C-alpha positions as semicolon CSV with decimal commas, in nm:
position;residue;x (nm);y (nm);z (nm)
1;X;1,161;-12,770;27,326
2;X;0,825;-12,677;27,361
3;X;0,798;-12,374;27,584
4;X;0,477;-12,452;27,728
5;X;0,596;-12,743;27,849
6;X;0,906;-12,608;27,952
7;X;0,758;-12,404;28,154
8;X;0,548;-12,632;28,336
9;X;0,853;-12,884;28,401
10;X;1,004;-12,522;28,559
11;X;0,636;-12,446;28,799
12;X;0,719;-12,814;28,886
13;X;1,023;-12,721;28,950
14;X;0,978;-12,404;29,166
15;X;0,636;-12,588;29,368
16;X;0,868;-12,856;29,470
17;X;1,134;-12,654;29,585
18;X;0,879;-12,437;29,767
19;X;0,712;-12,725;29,889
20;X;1,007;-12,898;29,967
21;X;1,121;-12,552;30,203
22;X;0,805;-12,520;30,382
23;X;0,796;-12,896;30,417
24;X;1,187;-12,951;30,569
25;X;1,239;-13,162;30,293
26;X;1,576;-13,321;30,308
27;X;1,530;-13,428;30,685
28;X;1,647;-13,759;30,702
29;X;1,710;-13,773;30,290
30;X;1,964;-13,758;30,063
31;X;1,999;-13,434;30,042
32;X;1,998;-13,358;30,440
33;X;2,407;-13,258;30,369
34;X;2,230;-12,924;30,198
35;X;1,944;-12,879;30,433
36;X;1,962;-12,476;30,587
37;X;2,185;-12,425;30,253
38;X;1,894;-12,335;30,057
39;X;1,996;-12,601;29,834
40;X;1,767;-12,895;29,680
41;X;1,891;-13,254;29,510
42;X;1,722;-13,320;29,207
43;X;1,785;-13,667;29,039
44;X;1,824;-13,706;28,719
45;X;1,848;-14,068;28,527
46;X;2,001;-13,859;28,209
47;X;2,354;-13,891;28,300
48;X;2,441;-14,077;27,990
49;X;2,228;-13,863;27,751
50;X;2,401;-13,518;27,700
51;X;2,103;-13,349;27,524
52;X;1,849;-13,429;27,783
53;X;2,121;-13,354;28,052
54;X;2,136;-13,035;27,928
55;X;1,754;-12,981;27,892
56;X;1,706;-13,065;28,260
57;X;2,019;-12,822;28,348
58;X;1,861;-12,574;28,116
59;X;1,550;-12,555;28,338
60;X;1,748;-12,594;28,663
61;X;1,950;-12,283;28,547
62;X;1,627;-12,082;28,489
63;X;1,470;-12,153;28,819
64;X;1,809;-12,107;28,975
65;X;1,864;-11,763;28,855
66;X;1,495;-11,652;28,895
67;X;1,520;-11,639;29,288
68;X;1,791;-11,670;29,490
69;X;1,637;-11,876;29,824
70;X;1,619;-12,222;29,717
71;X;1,846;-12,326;29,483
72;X;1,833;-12,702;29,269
73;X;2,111;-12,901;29,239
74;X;2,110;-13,165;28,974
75;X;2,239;-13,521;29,017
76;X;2,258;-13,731;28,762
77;X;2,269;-14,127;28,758
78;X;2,306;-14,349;28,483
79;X;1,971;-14,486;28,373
80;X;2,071;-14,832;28,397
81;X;2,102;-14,792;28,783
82;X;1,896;-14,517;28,784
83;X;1,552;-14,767;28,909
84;X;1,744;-14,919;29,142
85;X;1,925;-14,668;29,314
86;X;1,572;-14,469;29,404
87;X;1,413;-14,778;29,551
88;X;1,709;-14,851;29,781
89;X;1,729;-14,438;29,882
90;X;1,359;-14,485;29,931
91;X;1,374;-14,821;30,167
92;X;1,624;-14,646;30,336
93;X;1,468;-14,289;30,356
94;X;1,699;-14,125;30,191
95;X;1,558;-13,979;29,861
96;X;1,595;-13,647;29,722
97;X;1,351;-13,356;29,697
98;X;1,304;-13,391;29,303
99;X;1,309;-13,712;29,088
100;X;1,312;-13,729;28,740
101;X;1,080;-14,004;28,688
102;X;0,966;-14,197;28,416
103;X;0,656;-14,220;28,346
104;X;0,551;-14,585;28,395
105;X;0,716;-14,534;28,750
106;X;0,506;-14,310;28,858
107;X;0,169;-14,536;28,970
108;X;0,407;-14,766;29,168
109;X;0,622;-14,539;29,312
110;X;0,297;-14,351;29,413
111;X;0,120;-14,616;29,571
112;X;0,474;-14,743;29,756
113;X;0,463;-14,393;29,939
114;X;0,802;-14,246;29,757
115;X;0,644;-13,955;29,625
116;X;0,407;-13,681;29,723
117;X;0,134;-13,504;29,513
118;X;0,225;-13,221;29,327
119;X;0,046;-12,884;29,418
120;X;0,060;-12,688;29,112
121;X;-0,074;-12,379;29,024
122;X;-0,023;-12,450;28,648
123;X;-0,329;-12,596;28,485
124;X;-0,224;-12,947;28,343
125;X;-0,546;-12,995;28,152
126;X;-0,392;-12,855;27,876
127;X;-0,086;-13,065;27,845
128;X;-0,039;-13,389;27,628
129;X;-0,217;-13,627;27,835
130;X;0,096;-13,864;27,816
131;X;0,349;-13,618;27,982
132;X;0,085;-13,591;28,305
133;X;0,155;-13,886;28,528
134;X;-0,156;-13,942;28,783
135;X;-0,197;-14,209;29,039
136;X;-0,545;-14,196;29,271
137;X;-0,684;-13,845;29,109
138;X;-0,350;-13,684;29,221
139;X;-0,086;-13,565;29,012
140;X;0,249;-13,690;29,063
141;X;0,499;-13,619;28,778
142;X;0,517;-13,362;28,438
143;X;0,728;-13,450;28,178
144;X;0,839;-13,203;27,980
145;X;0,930;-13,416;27,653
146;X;0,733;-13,716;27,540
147;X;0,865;-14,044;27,350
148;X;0,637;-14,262;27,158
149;X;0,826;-14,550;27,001
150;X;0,745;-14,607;26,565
């Protein structure tokens, strides 16, 4: 894995969980049963793909033994729920912290009001344009792998 990009996915990462602390983030969400336990949902739709299971848990672990206030807690869904099961926590205001997205997600998901901006102190201009998902100006997601199709 690259470890630029690793590292980015990881800032992502840590800014959301910081965000997501100064913000009360689980009030009201699916991960309000771990609010004041210093622990964060993430969602993952890699629950039937061991290696990028463990890629995301890789990254999780890192952040999670870098600091010891907030600490990410991964939750993975099959992907062929995966869609649904975000757009019925968000209708019902229930959605994690952290989703893993994918990419063509992002611009509707945006504009529907289920995510926030990231605030980032990472530069993104240097990343693959493909693994930076904007809607409005604004970044929203940062892959840390990309898949083109032959």
């Amino acid at each position: 894995m690259n470890k630029t990009l690793t590292k980015v996915l990881a800032t992502s990462i840590a800014a959301a969980a910081l965000t997501a602390t100064l913000a009360g983030c689980g009030k009201g969400s699916a991960s309000s049963s771990t609010e004041g336990s210093g622990e964060i949902a993430l969602w993952t739709h890699n629950a039937g793909n061991p290696d990028e299971l463990a890629a995301v848990q890789k990254i999780v672990d890192s952040y999670n033994g870098s600091q010891d206030k907030v600490k990410i807690k991964v939750q993975a869904f099959p992907q062929d729920s995966y869609n649904d099961s975000v757009v019925s926590a968000a209708a019902a205001g229930k959605l994690p912290c952290i989703v893993d997205i994918d990419g063509p997600n992002v611009p509707n998901w945006a504009w529907a009001g289920y995510l926030k901006p990231l605030e980032l102190g990472a530069d993104l201009s240097k990343q693959l344009p493909s693994t930076v998902a904007e809607w409005d100006g604004k970044p929203y997601a940062v892959g840390y792998y990309e898949s083109r199709w032959p």
